[in-house]
PDB file of C-alpha atoms in Angstrom:
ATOM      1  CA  UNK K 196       0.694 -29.158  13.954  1.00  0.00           C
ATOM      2  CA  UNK K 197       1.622 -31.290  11.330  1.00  0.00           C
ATOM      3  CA  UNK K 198       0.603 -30.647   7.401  1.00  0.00           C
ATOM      4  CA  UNK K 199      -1.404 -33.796   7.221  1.00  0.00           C
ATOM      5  CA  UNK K 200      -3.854 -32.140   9.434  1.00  0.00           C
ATOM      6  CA  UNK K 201      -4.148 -28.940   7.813  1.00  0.00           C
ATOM      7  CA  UNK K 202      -7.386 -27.911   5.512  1.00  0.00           C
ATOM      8  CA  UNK K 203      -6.216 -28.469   1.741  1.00  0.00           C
ATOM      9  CA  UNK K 204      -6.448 -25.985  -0.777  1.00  0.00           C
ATOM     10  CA  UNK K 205      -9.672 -28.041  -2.492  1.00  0.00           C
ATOM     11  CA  UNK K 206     -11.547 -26.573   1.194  1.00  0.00           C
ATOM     12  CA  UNK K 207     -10.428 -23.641   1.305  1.00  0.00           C
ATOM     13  CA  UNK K 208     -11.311 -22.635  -2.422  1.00  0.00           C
ATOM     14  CA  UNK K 209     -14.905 -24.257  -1.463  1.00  0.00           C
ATOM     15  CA  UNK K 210     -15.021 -22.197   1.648  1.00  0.00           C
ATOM     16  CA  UNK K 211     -13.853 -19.094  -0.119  1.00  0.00           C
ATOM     17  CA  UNK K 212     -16.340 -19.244  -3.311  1.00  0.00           C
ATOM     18  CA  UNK K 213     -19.092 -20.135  -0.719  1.00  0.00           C
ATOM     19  CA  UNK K 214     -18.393 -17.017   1.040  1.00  0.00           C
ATOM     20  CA  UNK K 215     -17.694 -14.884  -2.112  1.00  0.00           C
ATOM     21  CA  UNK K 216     -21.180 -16.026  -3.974  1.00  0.00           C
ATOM     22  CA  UNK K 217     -23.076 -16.706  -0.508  1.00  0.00           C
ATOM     23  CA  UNK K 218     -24.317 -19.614  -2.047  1.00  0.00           C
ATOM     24  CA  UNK K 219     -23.236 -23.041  -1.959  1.00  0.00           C
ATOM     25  CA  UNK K 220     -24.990 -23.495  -5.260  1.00  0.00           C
ATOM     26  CA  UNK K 221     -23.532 -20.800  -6.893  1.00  0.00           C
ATOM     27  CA  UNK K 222     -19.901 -21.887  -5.603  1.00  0.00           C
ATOM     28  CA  UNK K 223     -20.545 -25.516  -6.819  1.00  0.00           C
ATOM     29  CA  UNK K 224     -21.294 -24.319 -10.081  1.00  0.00           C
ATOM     30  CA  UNK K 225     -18.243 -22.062 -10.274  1.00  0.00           C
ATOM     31  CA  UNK K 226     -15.746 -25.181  -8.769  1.00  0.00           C
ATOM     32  CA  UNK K 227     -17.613 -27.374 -11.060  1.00  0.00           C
ATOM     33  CA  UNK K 228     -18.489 -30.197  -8.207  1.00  0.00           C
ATOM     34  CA  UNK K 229     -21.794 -31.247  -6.247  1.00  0.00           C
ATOM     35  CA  UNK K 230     -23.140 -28.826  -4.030  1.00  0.00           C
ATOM     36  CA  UNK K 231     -23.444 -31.564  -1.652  1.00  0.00           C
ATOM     37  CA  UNK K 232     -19.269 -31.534  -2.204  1.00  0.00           C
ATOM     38  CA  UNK K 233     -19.203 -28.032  -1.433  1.00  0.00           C
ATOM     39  CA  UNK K 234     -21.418 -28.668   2.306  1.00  0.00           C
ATOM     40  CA  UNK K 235     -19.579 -31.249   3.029  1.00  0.00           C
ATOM     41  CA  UNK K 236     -15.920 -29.395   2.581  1.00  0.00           C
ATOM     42  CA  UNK K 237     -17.481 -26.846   4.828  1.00  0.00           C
ATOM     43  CA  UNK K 238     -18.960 -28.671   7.085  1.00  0.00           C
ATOM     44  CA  UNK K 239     -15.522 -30.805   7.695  1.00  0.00           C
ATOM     45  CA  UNK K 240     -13.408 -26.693   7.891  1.00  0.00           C
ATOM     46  CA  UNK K 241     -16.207 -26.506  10.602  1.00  0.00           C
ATOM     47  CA  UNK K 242     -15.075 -29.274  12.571  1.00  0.00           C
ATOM     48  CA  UNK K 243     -11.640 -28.686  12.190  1.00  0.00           C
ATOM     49  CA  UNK K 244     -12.102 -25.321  13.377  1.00  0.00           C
ATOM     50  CA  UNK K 245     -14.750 -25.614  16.100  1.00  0.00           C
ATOM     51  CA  UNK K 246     -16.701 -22.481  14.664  1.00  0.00           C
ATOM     52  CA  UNK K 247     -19.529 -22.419  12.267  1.00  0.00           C
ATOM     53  CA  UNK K 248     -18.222 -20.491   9.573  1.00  0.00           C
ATOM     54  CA  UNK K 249     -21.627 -19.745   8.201  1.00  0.00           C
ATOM     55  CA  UNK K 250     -25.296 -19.455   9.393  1.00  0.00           C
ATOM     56  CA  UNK K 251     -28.918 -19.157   7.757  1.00  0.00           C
ATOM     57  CA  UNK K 252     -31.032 -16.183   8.290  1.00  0.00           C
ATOM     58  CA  UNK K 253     -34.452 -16.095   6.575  1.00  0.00           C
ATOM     59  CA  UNK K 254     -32.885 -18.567   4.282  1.00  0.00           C
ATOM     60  CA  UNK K 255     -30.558 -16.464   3.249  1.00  0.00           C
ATOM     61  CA  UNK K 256     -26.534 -17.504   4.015  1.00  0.00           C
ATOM     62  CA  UNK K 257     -24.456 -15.270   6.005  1.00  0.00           C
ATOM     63  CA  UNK K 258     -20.916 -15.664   7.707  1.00  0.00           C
ATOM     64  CA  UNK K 259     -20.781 -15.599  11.289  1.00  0.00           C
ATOM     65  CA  UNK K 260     -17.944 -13.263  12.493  1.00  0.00           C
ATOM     66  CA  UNK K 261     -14.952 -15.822  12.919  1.00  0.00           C
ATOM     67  CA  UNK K 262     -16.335 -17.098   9.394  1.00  0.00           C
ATOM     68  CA  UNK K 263     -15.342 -13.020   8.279  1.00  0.00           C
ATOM     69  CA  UNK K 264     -12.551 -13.380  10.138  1.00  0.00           C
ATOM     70  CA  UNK K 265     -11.275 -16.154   8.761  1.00  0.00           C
ATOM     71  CA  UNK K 266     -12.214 -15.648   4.697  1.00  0.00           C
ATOM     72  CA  UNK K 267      -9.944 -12.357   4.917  1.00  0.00           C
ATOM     73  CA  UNK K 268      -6.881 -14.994   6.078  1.00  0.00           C
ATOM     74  CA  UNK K 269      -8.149 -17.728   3.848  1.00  0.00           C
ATOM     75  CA  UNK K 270      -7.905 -14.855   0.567  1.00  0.00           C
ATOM     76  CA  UNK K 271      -4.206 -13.993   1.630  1.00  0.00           C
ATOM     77  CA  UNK K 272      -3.691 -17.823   1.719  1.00  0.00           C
ATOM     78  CA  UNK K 273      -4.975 -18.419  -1.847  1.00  0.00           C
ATOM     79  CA  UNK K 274      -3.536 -15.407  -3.462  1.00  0.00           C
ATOM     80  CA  UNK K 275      -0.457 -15.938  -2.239  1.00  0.00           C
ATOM     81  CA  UNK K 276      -0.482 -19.874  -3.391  1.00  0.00           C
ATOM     82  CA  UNK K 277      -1.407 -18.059  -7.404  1.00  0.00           C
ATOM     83  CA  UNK K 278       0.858 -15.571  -7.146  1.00  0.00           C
ATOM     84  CA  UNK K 279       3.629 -18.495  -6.076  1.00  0.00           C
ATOM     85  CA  UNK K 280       2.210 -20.752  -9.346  1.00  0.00           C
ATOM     86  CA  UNK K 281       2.158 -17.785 -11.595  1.00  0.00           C
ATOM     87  CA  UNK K 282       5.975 -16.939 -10.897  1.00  0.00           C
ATOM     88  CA  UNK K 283       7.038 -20.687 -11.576  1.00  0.00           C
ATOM     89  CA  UNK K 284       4.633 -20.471 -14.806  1.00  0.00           C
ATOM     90  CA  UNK K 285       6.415 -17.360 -15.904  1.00  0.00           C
ATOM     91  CA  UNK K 286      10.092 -18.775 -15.154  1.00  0.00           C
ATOM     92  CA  UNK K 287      11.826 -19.521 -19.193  1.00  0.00           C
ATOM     93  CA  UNK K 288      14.986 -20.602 -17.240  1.00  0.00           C
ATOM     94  CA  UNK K 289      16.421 -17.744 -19.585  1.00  0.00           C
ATOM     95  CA  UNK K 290      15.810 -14.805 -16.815  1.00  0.00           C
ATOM     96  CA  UNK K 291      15.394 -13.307 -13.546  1.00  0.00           C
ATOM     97  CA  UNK K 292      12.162 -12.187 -11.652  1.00  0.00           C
ATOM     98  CA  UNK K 293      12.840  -8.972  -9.579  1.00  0.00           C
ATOM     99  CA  UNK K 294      10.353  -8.638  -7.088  1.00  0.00           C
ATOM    100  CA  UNK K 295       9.631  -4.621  -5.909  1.00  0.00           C
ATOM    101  CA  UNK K 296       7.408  -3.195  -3.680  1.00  0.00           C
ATOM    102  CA  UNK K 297       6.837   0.251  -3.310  1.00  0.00           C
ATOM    103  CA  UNK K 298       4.747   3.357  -2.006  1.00  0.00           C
ATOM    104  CA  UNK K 299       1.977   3.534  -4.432  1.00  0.00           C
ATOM    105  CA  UNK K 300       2.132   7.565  -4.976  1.00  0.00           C
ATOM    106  CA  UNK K 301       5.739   7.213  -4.570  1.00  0.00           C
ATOM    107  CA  UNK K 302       5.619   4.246  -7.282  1.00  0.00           C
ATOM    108  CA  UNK K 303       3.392   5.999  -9.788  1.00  0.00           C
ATOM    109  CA  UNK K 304       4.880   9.670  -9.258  1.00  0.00           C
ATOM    110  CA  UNK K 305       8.579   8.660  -9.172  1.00  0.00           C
ATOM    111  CA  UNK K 306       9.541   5.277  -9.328  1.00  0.00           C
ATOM    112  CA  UNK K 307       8.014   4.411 -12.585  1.00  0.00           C
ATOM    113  CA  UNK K 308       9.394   6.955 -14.422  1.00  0.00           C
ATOM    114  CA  UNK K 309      12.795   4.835 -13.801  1.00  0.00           C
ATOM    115  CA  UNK K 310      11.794   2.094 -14.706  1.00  0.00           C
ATOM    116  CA  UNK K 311      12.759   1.851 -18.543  1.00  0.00           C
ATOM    117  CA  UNK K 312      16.228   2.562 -18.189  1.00  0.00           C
ATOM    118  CA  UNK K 313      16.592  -0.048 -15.770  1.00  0.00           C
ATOM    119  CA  UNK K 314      14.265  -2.398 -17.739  1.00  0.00           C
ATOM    120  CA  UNK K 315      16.136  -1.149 -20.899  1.00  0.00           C
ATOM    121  CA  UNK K 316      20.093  -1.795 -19.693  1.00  0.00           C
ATOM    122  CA  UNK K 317      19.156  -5.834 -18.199  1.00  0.00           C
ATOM    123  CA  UNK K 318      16.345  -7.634 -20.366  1.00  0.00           C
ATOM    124  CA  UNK K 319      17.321 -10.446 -18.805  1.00  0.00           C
ATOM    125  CA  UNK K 320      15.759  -9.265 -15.345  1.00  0.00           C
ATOM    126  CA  UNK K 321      11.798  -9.096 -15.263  1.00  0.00           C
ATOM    127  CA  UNK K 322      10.225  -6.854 -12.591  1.00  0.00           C
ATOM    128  CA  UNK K 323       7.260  -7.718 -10.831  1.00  0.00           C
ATOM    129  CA  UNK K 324       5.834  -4.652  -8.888  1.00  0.00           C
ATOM    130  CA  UNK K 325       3.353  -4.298  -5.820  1.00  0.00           C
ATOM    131  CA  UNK K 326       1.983  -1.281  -3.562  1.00  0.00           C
ATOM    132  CA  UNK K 327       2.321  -1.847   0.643  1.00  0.00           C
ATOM    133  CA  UNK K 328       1.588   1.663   2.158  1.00  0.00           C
ATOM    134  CA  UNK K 329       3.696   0.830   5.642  1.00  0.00           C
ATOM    135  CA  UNK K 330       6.607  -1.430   6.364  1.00  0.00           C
ATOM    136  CA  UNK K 331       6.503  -4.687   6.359  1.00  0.00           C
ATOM    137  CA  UNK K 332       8.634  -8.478   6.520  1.00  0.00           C
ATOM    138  CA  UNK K 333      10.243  -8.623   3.192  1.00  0.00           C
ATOM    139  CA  UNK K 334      11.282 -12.092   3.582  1.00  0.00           C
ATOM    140  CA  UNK K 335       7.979 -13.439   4.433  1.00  0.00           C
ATOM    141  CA  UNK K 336       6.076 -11.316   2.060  1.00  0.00           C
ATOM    142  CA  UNK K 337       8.577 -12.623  -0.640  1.00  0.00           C
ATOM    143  CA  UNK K 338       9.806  -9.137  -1.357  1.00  0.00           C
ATOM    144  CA  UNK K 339      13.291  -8.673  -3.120  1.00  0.00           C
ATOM    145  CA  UNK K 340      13.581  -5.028  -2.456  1.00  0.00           C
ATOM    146  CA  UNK K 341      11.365  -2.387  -1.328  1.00  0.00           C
ATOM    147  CA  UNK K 342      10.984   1.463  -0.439  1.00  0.00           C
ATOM    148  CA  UNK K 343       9.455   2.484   3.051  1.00  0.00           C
ATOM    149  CA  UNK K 344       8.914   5.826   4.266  1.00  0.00           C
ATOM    150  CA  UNK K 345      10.593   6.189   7.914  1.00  0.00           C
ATOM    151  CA  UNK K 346      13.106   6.435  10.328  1.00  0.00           C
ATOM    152  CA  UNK K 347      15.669   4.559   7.830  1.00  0.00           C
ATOM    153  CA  UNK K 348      16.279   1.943  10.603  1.00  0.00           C
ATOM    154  CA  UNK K 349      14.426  -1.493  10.304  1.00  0.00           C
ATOM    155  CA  UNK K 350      15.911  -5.029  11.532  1.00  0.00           C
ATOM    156  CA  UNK K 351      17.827  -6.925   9.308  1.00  0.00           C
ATOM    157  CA  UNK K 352      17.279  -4.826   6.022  1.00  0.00           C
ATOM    158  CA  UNK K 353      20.045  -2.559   4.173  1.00  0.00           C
ATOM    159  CA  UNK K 354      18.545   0.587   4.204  1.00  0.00           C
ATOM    160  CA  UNK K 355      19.873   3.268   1.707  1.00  0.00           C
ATOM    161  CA  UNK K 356      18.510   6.926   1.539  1.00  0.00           C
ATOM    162  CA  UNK K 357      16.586   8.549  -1.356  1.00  0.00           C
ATOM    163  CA  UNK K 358      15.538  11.646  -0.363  1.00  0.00           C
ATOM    164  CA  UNK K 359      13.778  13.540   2.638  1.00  0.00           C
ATOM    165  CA  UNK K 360      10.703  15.225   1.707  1.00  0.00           C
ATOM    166  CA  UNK K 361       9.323  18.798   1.906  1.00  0.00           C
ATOM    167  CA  UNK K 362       5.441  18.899   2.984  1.00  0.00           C
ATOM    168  CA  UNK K 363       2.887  21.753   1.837  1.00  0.00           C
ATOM    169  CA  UNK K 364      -0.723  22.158   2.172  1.00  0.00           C
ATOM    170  CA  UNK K 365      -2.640  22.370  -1.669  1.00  0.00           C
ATOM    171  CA  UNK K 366      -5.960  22.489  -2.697  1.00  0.00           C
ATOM    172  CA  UNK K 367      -7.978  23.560  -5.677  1.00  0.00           C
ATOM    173  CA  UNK K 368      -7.619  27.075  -6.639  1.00  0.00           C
ATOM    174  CA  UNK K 369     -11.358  27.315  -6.644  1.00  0.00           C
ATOM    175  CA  UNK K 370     -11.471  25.825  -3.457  1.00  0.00           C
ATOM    176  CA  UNK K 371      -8.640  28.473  -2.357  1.00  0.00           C
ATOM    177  CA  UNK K 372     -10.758  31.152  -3.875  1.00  0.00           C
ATOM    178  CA  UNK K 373     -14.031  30.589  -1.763  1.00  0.00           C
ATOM    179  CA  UNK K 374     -11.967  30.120   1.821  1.00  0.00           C
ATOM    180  CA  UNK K 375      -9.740  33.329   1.331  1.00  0.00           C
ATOM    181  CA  UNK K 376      -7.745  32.230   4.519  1.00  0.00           C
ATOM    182  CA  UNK K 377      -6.340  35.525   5.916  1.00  0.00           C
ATOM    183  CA  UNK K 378      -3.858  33.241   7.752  1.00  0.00           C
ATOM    184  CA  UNK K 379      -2.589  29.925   8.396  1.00  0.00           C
ATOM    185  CA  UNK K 380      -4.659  29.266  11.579  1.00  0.00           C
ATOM    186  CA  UNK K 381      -7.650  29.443   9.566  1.00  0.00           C
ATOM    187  CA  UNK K 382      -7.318  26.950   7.842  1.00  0.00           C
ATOM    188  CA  UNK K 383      -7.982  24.701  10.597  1.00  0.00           C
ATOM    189  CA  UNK K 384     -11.816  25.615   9.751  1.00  0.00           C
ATOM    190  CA  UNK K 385     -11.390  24.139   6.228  1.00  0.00           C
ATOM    191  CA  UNK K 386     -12.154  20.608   5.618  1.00  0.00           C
ATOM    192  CA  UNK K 387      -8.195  18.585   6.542  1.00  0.00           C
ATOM    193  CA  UNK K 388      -7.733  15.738   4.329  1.00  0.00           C
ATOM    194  CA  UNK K 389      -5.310  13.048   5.709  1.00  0.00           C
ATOM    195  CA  UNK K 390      -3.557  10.264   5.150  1.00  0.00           C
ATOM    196  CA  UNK K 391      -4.711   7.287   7.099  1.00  0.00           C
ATOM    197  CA  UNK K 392      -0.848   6.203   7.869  1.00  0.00           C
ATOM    198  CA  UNK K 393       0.056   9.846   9.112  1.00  0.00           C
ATOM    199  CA  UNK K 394      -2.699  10.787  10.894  1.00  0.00           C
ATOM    200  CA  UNK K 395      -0.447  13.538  12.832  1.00  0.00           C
ATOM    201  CA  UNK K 396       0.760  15.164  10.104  1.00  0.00           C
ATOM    202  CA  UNK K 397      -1.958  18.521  10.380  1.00  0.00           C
ATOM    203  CA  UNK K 398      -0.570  18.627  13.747  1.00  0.00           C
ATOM    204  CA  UNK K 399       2.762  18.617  13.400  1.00  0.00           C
ATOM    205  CA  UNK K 400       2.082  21.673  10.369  1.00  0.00           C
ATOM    206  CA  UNK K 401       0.338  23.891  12.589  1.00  0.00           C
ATOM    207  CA  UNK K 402       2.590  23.222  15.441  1.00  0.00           C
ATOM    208  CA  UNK K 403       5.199  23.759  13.289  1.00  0.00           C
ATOM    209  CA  UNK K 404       4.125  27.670  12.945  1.00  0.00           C
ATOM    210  CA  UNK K 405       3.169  27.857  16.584  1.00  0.00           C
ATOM    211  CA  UNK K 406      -0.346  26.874  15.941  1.00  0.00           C
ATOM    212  CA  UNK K 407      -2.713  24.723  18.455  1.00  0.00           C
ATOM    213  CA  UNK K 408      -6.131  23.947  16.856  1.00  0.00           C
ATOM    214  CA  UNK K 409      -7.798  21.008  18.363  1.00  0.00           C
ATOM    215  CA  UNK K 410      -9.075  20.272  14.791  1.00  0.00           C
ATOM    216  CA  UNK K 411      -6.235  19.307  13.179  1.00  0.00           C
ATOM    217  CA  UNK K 412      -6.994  15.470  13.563  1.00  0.00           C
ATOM    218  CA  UNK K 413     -10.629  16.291  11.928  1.00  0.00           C
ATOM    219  CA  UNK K 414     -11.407  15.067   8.310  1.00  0.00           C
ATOM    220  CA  UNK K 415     -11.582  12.763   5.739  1.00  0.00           C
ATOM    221  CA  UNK K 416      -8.927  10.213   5.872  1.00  0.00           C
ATOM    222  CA  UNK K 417      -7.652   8.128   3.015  1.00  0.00           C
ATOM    223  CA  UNK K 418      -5.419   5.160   2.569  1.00  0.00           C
ATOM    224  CA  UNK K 419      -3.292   6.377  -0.245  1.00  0.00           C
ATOM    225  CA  UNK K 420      -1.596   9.783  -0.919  1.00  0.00           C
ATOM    226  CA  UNK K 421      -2.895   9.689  -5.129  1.00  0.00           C
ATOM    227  CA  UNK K 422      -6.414   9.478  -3.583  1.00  0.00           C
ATOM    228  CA  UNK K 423      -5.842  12.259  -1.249  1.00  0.00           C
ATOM    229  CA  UNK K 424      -4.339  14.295  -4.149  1.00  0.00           C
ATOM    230  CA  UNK K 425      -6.981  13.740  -6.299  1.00  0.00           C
ATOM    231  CA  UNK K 426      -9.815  14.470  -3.958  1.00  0.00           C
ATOM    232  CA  UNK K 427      -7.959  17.438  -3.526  1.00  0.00           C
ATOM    233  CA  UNK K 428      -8.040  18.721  -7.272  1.00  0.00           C
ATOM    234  CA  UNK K 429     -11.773  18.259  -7.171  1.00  0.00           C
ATOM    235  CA  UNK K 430     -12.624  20.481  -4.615  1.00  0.00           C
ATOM    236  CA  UNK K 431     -12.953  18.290  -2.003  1.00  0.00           C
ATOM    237  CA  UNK K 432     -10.595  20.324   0.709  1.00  0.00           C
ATOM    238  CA  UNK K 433      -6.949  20.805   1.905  1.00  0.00           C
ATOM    239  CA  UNK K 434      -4.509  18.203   1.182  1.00  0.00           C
ATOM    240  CA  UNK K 435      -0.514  18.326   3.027  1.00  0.00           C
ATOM    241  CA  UNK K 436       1.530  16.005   0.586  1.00  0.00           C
ATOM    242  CA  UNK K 437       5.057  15.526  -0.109  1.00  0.00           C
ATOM    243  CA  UNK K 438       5.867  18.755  -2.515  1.00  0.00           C
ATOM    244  CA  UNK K 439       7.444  16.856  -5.337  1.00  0.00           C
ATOM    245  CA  UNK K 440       4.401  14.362  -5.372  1.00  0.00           C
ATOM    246  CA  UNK K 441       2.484  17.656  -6.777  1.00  0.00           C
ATOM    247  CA  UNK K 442       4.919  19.494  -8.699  1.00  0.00           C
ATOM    248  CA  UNK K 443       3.047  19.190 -11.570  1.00  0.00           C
ATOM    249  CA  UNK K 444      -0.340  19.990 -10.535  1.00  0.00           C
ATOM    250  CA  UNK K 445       1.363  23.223  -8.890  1.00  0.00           C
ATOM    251  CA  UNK K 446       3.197  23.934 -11.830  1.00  0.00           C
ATOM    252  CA  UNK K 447      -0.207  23.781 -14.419  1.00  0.00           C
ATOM    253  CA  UNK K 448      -2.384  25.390 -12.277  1.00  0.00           C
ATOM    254  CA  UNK K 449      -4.697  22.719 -11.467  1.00  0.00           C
ATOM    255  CA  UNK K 450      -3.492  22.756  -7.585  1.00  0.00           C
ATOM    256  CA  UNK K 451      -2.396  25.982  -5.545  1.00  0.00           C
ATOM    257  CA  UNK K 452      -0.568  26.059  -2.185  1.00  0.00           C
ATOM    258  CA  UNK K 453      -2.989  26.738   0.602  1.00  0.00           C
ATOM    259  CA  UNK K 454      -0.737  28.324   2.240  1.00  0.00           C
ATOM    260  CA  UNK K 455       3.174  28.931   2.021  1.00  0.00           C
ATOM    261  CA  UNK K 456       4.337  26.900   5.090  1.00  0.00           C
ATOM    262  CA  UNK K 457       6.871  23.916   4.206  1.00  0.00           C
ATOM    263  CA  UNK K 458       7.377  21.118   7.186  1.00  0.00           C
ATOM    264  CA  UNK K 459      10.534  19.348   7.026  1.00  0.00           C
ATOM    265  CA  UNK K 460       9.667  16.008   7.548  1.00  0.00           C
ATOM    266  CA  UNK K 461      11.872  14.259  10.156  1.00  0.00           C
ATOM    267  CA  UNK K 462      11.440  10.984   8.099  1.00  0.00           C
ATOM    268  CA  UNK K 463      12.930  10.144   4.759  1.00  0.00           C
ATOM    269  CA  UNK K 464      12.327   7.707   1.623  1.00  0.00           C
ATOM    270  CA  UNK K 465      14.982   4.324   1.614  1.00  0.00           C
ATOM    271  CA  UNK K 466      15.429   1.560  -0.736  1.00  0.00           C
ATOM    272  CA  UNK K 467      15.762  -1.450   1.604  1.00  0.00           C
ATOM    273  CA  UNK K 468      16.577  -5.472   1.131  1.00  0.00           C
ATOM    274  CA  UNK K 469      16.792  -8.010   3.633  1.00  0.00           C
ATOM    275  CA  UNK K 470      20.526  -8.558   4.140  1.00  0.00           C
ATOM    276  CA  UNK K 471      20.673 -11.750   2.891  1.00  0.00           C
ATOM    277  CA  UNK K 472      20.016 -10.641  -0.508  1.00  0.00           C
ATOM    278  CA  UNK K 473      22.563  -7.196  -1.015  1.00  0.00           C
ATOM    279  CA  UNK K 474      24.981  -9.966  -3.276  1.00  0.00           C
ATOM    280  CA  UNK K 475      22.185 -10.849  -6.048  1.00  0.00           C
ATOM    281  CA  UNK K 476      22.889  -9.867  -8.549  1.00  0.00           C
ATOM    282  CA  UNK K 477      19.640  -8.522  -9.724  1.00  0.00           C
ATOM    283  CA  UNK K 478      19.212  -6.924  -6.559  1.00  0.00           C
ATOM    284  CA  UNK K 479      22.871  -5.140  -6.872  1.00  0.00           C
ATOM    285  CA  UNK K 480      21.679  -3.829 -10.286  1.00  0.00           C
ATOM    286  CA  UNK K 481      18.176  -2.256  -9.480  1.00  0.00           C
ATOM    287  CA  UNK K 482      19.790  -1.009  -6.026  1.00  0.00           C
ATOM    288  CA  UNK K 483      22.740   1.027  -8.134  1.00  0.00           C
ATOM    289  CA  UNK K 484      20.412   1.550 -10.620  1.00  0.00           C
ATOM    290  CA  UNK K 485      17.611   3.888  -8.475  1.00  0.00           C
ATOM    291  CA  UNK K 486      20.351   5.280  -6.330  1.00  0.00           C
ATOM    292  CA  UNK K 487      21.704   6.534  -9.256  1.00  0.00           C
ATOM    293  CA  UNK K 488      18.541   8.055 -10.424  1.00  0.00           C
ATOM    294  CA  UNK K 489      17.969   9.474  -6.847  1.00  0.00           C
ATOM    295  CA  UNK K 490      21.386  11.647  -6.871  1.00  0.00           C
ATOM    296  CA  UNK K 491      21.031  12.694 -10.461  1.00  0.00           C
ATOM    297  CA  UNK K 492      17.117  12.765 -10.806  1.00  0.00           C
ATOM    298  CA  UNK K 493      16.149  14.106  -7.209  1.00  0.00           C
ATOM    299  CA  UNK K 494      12.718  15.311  -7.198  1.00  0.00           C
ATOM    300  CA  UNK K 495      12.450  19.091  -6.650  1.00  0.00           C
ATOM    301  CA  UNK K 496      11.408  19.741  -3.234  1.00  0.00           C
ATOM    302  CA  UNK K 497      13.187  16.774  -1.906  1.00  0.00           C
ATOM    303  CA  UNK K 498      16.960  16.832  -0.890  1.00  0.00           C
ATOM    304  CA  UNK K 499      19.133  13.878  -0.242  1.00  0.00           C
TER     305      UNK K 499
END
């Protein structure tokens, strides 16, 4: 396939705002062109695709599944495209654009606070920071340096240890109050809260005591570990998270320990790059700099 037969970028923002406003009207008036324009640029992603994209019910426009299917990739496309045009914009020729992607919790809870050292000691470097919550291609994604959460071994990236982490069950002590578990089995019978990306993790904490509950994959699951934490501090059941992601909660009293159990996770945090990048020298400098901070500034409840 050769570019001159790929969709522009003029098609797929028409497709996208059609889809978006589920209106070719409303898109038209938002691209600022005929709606007759906007039909037509549709109509022609149609035939290049061989699937209607869209479809009228009760006169009202819908997508037809490929046409869902294909606006999530067509988003990804655009956004990518701005965030490409926004870097260039940004470039004074005077500086550096480090680009980071972290763990949100991790990011927010540890991360940040290191931040204004490093930001401090080279002005001439600006970060630009995003969340992933699993691994992913650094290259492709555009990704300078990143942390994952893993086995510490991932093709063609340097991988450098942070820490391990130390896993405990919290809740809210009012929550803790009204359950008065008389042991740790019974809290299997309590509502779990999980993380979508360790959906093992109850299991591997009550097998970790000797424990088999055929509950322990039951509950509410969530995406990131800051929602899970927060749902937690309202009420909303047991939470197992990283120990050092809570010591402050624990410390003030706004989140108890369900239970005293710790699970030593066989998995660790790691500041990776791909290869190709470990002689940047903006890379070199915010890879020193957070190792540093890791060995001197190790979260408690987390060992190197």
């Amino acid at each position: 396939m050769t570019a001159r037969h790929l969709p522009s970028t003029t098609t797929l923002q028409c497709f996208e705002a059609a889809a978006r406003h589920m209106s070719f009207t409303r898109a038209a008036d938002e691209l600022s062109i005929t709606q007759s324009a906007i039909s037509k640029q549709v109509a022609q992603l149609e035939a290049y695709l061989q699937h209607k994209l869209f479809r009228r019910v009760r006169r009202t426009l819908v997508l037809t599944p490929e046409g869902a299917l294909y606006l999530t990739e067509v988003r990804k496309i655009l956004a990518r495209i701005e965030m490409s045009a926004n870097a260039i914009m940004s470039y004074s020729g005077k500086g550096e654009v480090l680009r980071v992607a972290c763990l949100p919790t991790f990011g927010a809870r540890w991360l940040a606070r290191q931040l204004p050292e490093f930001l401090n000691a080279n002005p001439h470097i600006d970060l630009s920071v995003s969340d992933h919550v699993e691994p992913f291609d650094l290259d492709q994604a555009g990704i300078d340096v990143a942390v994952f959460h893993g086995h510490g071994r991932w093709p063609k990236l340097e991988c450098h240890k942070l820490f391990d982490e130390e896993v405990v069950a919290v809740c809210a002590p009012e929550y803790l109050a009204r359950q008065r578990p008389a042991s740790a089995a019974e809290l299997a019978e309590c509502r779990l809260l999980h993380l979508s990306t360790r959906p093992d993790a109850w299991h591997r904490w009550f097998a970790d005591q000797g424990i088999t509950t055929e509950r322990s994959y039951h509950g509410t699951r969530f995406e990131t570990f800051q929602m899970l934490i927060r749902t937690a501090m309202s009420g909303g059941g047991l939470a197992l998270v990283p120990r050092f992601f809570v010591d402050a909660e624990l410390a003030e009293g706004r989140l108890s320990l369900a239970w005293p159990h710790v699970l030593k996770g066989a998995d660790a945090y790691y500041l990776v790059y791909p290869e190709h990048l470990g002689e940047l020298v903006r890379v070199r400098c915010f890879v020193t700099h957070v190792l540093t901070c890791a060995e001197v500034d190790a979260p408690a409840g987390a060992s190197r």
